[in-house]
Short mmCIF file of C-alpha atoms and ligand atoms in Angstrom, two decimals:
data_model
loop_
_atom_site.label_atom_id
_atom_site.label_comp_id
_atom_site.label_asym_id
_atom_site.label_seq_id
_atom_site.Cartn_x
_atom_site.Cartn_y
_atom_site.Cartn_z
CA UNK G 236 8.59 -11.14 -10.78
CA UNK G 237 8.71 -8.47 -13.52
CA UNK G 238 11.39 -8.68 -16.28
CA UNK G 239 14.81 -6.85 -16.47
CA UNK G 240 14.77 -4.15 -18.81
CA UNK G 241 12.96 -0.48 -19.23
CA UNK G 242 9.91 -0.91 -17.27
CA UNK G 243 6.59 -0.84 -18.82
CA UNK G 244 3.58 0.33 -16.37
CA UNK G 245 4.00 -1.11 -13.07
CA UNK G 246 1.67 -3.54 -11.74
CA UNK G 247 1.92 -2.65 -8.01
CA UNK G 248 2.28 0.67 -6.94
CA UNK G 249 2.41 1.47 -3.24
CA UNK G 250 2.64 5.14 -1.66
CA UNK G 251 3.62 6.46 1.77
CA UNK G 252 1.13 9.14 1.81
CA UNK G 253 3.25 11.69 3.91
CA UNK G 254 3.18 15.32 4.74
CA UNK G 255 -0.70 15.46 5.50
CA UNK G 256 0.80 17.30 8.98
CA UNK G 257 2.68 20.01 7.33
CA UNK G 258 0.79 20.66 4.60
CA UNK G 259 -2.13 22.09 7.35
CA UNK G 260 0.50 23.71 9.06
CA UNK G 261 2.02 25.55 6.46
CA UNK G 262 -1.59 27.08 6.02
CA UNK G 263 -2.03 27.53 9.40
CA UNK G 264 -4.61 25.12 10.05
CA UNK G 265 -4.91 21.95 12.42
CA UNK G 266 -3.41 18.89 11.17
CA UNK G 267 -6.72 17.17 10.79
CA UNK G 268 -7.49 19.64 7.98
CA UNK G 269 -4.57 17.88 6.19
CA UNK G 270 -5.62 14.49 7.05
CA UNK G 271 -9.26 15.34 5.40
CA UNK G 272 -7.33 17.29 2.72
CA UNK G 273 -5.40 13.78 2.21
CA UNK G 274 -8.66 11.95 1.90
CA UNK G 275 -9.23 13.92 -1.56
CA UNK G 276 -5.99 12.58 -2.55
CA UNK G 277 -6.57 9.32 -1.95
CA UNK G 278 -9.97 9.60 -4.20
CA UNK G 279 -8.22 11.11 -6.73
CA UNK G 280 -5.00 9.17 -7.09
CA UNK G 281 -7.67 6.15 -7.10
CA UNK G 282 -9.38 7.45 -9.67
CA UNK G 283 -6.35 7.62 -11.75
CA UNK G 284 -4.73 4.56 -11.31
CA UNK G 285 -7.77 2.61 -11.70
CA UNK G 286 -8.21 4.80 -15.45
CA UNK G 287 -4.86 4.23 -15.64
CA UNK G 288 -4.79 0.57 -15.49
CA UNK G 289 -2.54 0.07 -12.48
CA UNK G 290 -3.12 -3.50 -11.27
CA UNK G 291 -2.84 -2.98 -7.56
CA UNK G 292 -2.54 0.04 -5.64
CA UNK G 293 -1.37 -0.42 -1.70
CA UNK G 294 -2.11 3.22 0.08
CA UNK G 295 -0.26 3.60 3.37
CA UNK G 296 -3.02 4.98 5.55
CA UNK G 297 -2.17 3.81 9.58
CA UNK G 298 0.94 2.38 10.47
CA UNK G 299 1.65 0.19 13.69
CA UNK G 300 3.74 3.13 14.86
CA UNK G 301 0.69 5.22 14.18
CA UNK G 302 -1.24 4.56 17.17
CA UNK G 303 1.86 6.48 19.25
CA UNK G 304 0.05 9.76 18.03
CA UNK G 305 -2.08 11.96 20.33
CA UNK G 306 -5.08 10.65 21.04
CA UNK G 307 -7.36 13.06 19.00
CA UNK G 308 -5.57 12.42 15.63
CA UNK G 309 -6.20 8.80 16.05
CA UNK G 310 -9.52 8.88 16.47
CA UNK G 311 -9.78 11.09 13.44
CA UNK G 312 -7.30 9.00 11.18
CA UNK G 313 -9.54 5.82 12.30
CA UNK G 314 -12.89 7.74 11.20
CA UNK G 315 -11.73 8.24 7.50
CA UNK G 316 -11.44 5.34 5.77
CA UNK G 317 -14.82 4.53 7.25
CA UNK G 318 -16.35 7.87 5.71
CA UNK G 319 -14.82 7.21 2.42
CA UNK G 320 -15.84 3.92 2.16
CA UNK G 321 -19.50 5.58 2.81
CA UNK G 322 -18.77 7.91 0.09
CA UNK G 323 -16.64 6.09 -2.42
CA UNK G 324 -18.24 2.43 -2.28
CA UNK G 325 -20.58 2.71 -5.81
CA UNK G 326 -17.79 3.98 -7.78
CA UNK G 327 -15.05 2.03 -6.23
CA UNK G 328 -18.26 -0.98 -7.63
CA UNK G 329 -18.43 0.81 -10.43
CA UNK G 330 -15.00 0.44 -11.16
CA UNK G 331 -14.65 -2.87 -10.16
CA UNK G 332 -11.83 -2.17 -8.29
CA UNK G 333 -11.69 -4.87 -5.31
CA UNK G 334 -11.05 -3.57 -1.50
CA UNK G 335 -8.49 -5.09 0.32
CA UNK G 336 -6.29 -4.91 3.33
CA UNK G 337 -3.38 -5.77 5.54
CA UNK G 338 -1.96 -5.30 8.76
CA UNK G 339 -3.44 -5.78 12.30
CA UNK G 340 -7.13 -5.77 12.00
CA UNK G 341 -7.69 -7.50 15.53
CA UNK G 342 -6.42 -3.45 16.75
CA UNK G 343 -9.02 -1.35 14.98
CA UNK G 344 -11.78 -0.62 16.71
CA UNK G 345 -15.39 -2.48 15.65
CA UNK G 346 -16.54 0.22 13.58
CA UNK G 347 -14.16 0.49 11.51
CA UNK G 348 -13.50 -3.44 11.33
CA UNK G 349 -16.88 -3.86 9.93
CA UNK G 350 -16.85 -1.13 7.37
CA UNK G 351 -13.66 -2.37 6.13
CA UNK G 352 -14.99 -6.28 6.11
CA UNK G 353 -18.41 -4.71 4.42
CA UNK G 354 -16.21 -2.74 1.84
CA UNK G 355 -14.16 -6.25 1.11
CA UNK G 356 -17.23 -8.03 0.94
CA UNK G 357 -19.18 -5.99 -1.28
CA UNK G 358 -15.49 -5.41 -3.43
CA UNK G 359 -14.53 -9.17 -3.55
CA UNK G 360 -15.57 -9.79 -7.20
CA UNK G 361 -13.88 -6.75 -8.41
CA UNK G 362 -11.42 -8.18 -11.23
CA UNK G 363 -10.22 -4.69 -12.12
CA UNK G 364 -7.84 -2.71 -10.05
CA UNK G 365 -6.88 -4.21 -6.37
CA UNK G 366 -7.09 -1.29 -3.61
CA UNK G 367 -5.29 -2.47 -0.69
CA UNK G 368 -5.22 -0.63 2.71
CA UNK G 369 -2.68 -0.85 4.80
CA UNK G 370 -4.55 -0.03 7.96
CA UNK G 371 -2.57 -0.88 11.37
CA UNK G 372 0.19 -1.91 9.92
CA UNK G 373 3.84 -2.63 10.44
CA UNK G 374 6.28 -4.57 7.88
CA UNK G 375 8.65 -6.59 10.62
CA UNK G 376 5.13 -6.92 12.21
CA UNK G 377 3.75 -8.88 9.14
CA UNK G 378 7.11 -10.84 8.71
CA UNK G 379 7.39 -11.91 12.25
CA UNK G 380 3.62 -12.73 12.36
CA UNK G 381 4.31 -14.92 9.20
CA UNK G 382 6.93 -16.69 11.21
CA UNK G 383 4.39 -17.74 13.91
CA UNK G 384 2.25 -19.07 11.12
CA UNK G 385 4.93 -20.61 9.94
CA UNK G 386 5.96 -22.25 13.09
CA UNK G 387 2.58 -23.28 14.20
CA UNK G 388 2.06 -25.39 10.69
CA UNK G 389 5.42 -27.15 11.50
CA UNK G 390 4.24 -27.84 14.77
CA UNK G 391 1.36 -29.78 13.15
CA UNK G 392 3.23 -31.14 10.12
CA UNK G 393 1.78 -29.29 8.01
CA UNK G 394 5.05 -27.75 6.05
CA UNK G 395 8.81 -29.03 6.15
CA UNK G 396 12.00 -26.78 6.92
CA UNK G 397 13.01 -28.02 3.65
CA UNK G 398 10.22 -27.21 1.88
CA UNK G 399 10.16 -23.26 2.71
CA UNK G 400 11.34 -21.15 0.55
CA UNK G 401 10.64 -17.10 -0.67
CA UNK G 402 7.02 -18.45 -2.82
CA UNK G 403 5.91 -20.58 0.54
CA UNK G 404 6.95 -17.95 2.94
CA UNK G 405 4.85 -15.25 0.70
CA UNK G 406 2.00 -17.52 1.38
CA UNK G 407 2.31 -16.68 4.73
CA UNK G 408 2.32 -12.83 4.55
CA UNK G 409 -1.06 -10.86 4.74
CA UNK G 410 -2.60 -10.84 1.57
CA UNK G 411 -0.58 -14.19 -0.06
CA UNK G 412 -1.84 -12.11 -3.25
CA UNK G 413 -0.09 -8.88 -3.10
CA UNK G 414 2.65 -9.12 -5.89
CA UNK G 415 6.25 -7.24 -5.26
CA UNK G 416 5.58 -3.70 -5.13
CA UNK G 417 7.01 -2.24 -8.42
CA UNK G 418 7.23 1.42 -7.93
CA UNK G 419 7.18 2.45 -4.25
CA UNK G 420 6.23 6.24 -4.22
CA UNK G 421 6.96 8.46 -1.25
CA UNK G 422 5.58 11.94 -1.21
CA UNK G 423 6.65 14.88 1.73
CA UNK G 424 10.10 14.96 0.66
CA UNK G 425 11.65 12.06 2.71
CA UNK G 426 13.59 9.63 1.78
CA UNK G 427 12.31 6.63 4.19
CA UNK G 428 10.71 3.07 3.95
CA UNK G 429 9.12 3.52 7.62
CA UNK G 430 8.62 -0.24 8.04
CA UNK G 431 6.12 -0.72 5.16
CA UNK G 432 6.08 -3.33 2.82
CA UNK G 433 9.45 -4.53 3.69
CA UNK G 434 9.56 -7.86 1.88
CA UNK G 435 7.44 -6.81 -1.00
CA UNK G 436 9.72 -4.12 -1.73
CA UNK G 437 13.07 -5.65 -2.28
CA UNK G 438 13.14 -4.96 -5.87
CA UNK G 439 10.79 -1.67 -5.92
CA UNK G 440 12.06 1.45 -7.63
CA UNK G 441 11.33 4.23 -5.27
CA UNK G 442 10.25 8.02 -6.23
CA UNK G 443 10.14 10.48 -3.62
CA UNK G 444 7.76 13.52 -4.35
CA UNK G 445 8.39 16.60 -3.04
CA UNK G 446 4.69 17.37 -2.96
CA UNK G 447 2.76 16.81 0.59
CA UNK G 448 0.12 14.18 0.09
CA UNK G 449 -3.06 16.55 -0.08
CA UNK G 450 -1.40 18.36 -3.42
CA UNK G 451 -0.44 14.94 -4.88
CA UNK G 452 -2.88 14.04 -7.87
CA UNK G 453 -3.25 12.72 -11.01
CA UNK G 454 -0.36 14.83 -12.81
CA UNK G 455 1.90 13.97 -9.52
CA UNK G 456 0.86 10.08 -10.30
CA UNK G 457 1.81 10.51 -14.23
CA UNK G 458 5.11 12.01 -13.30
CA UNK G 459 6.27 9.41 -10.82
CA UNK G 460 5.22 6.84 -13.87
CA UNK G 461 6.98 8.35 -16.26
CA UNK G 462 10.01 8.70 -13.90
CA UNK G 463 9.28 4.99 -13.74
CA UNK G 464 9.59 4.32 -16.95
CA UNK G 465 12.78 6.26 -17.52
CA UNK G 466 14.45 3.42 -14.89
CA UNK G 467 16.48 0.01 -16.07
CA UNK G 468 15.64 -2.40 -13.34
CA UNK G 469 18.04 -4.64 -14.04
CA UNK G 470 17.26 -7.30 -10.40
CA UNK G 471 20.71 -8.07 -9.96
CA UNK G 472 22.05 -8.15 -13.36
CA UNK G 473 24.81 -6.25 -15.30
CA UNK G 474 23.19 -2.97 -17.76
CA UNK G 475 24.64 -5.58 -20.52
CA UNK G 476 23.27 -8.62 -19.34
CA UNK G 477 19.73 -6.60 -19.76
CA UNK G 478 20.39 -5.00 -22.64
CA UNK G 479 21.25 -8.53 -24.39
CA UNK G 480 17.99 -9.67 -23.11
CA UNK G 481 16.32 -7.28 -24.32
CA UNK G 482 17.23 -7.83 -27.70
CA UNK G 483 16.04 -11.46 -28.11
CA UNK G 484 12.59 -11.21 -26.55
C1 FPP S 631 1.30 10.99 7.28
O1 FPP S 631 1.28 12.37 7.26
C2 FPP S 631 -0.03 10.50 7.00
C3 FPP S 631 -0.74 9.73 7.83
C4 FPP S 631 -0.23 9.24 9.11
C5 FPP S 631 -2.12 9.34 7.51
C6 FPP S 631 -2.42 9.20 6.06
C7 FPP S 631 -3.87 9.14 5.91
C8 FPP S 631 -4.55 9.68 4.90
C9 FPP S 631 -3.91 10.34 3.76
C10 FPP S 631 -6.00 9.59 4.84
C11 FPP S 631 -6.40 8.16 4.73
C12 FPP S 631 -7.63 8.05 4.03
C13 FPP S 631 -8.24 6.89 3.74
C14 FPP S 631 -9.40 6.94 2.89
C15 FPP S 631 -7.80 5.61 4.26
P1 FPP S 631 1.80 13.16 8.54
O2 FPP S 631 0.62 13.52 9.33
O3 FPP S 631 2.83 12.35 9.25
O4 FPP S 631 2.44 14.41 7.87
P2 FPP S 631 3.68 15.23 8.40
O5 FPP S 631 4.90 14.37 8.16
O6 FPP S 631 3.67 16.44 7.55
O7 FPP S 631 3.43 15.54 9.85
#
């Protein structure tokens, strides 16, 4: 876990990329222009956390509760990650950034199963930034799955009640990897969590942008860092307490 005190940069940054909807409809156009629009976002707010040095960067792009949508959008929100992996793929290499992802793969269709697995594959010696997709996915859907892994090990005596504690249980989660998220930005204006990254964000500082995802960039990125930086996370200790620690280390 990070240290209390004045953050420096955050390792894990996670954004709900919201407002792709309204942003088309303020203009006019069909939603699916703003889910394209959003697309750009996501290559450019990649771009600058990778120059940036950000150590892992979870983007929000499907939740579990997703799916509920018309039929139309679906199909359209399941087609781009697949076209930007197409386009993206030699600089994401380039960057050594490393592809990753979490939530219910077993529910996306083949397609864009194996262009994710290809992207992870040809990704998985990237050492520099982590890019994790959430794709499918649900936070109480991770935890609970976790449980049944959980519960199936004890079955075969393969873990102890005693034994389990927060470390083992993260072990269980999606990507064992992923550290807490650090900064948890939210653009669209709404203050929400929307069931993502629910135990990874217990100690997150949150910034909610009122910008809608497809006019969130690189300035919007540096602004919610800085804003980050301007924060005493103090994980359950008193403002003195921090301050005193501050001063001996
Ligand atoms: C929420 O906006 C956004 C989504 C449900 C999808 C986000 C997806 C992208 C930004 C593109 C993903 C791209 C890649 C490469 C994975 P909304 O439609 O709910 O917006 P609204 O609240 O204004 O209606």
């Amino acid at each position: 876990m990070s240290q209390p005190g004045p953050p420096a940069m955050p390792r894990h940054v996670a954004v709900i990329m919201d407002g792709n909807g309204r942003w088309a409809e303020r203009r006019g156009q069909p939603r699916s222009d703003g889910h394209r629009a959003g697309v750009e976002s996501v290559r450019q707010v990649v771009r600058a956390a990778s120059d940036l040095g950000i150590g892992w960067l979870t983007l929000y792009a499907f939740s579990t509760e997703n799916w509920n949508r018309p039929k139309a959008e679906v199909d359209l929100l399941m087609k781009l990650p697949e076209e930007y992996f197409e386009q993206e793929l030699p600089e994401v290499i380039e960057r050594r950034c490393r592809i990753r992802t979490i939530g219910r793969r077993d529910r996306l269709p083949p397609s864009v199963r194996r262009s994710l697995e290809d992207a992870m594959t040809r990704t998985q010696d990237g050492t520099g930034m982590q890019l994790v997709f959430a794709l499918s996915y649900g936070g109480r859907g991770e935890i609970v799955e976790a449980v049944r892994r959980i519960v199936r090990d004890h079955e075969v005596g393969r873990i102890d009640v005693d034994s389990l504690d927060e470390k083992l249980f993260t072990s269980y989660l999606d990507e064992p990897e992923l550290p807490d998220v650090d900064l948890l930005i939210r653009t669209g204006g709404e203050s929400r969590v929307s069931n993502f990254l629910l135990w990874q964000i217990a100690y997150a500082e949150l910034h909610v942008s009122e910008c809608m995802w497809p006019d969130f960039g690189r300035a919007q990125l540096e602004a919610a860092l800085a804003d980050f930086q301007g924060r005493e996370r103090r994980f359950g200790q008193t403002s003195a307490q921090v301050r005193s620690t501050r001063g001996k280390s």
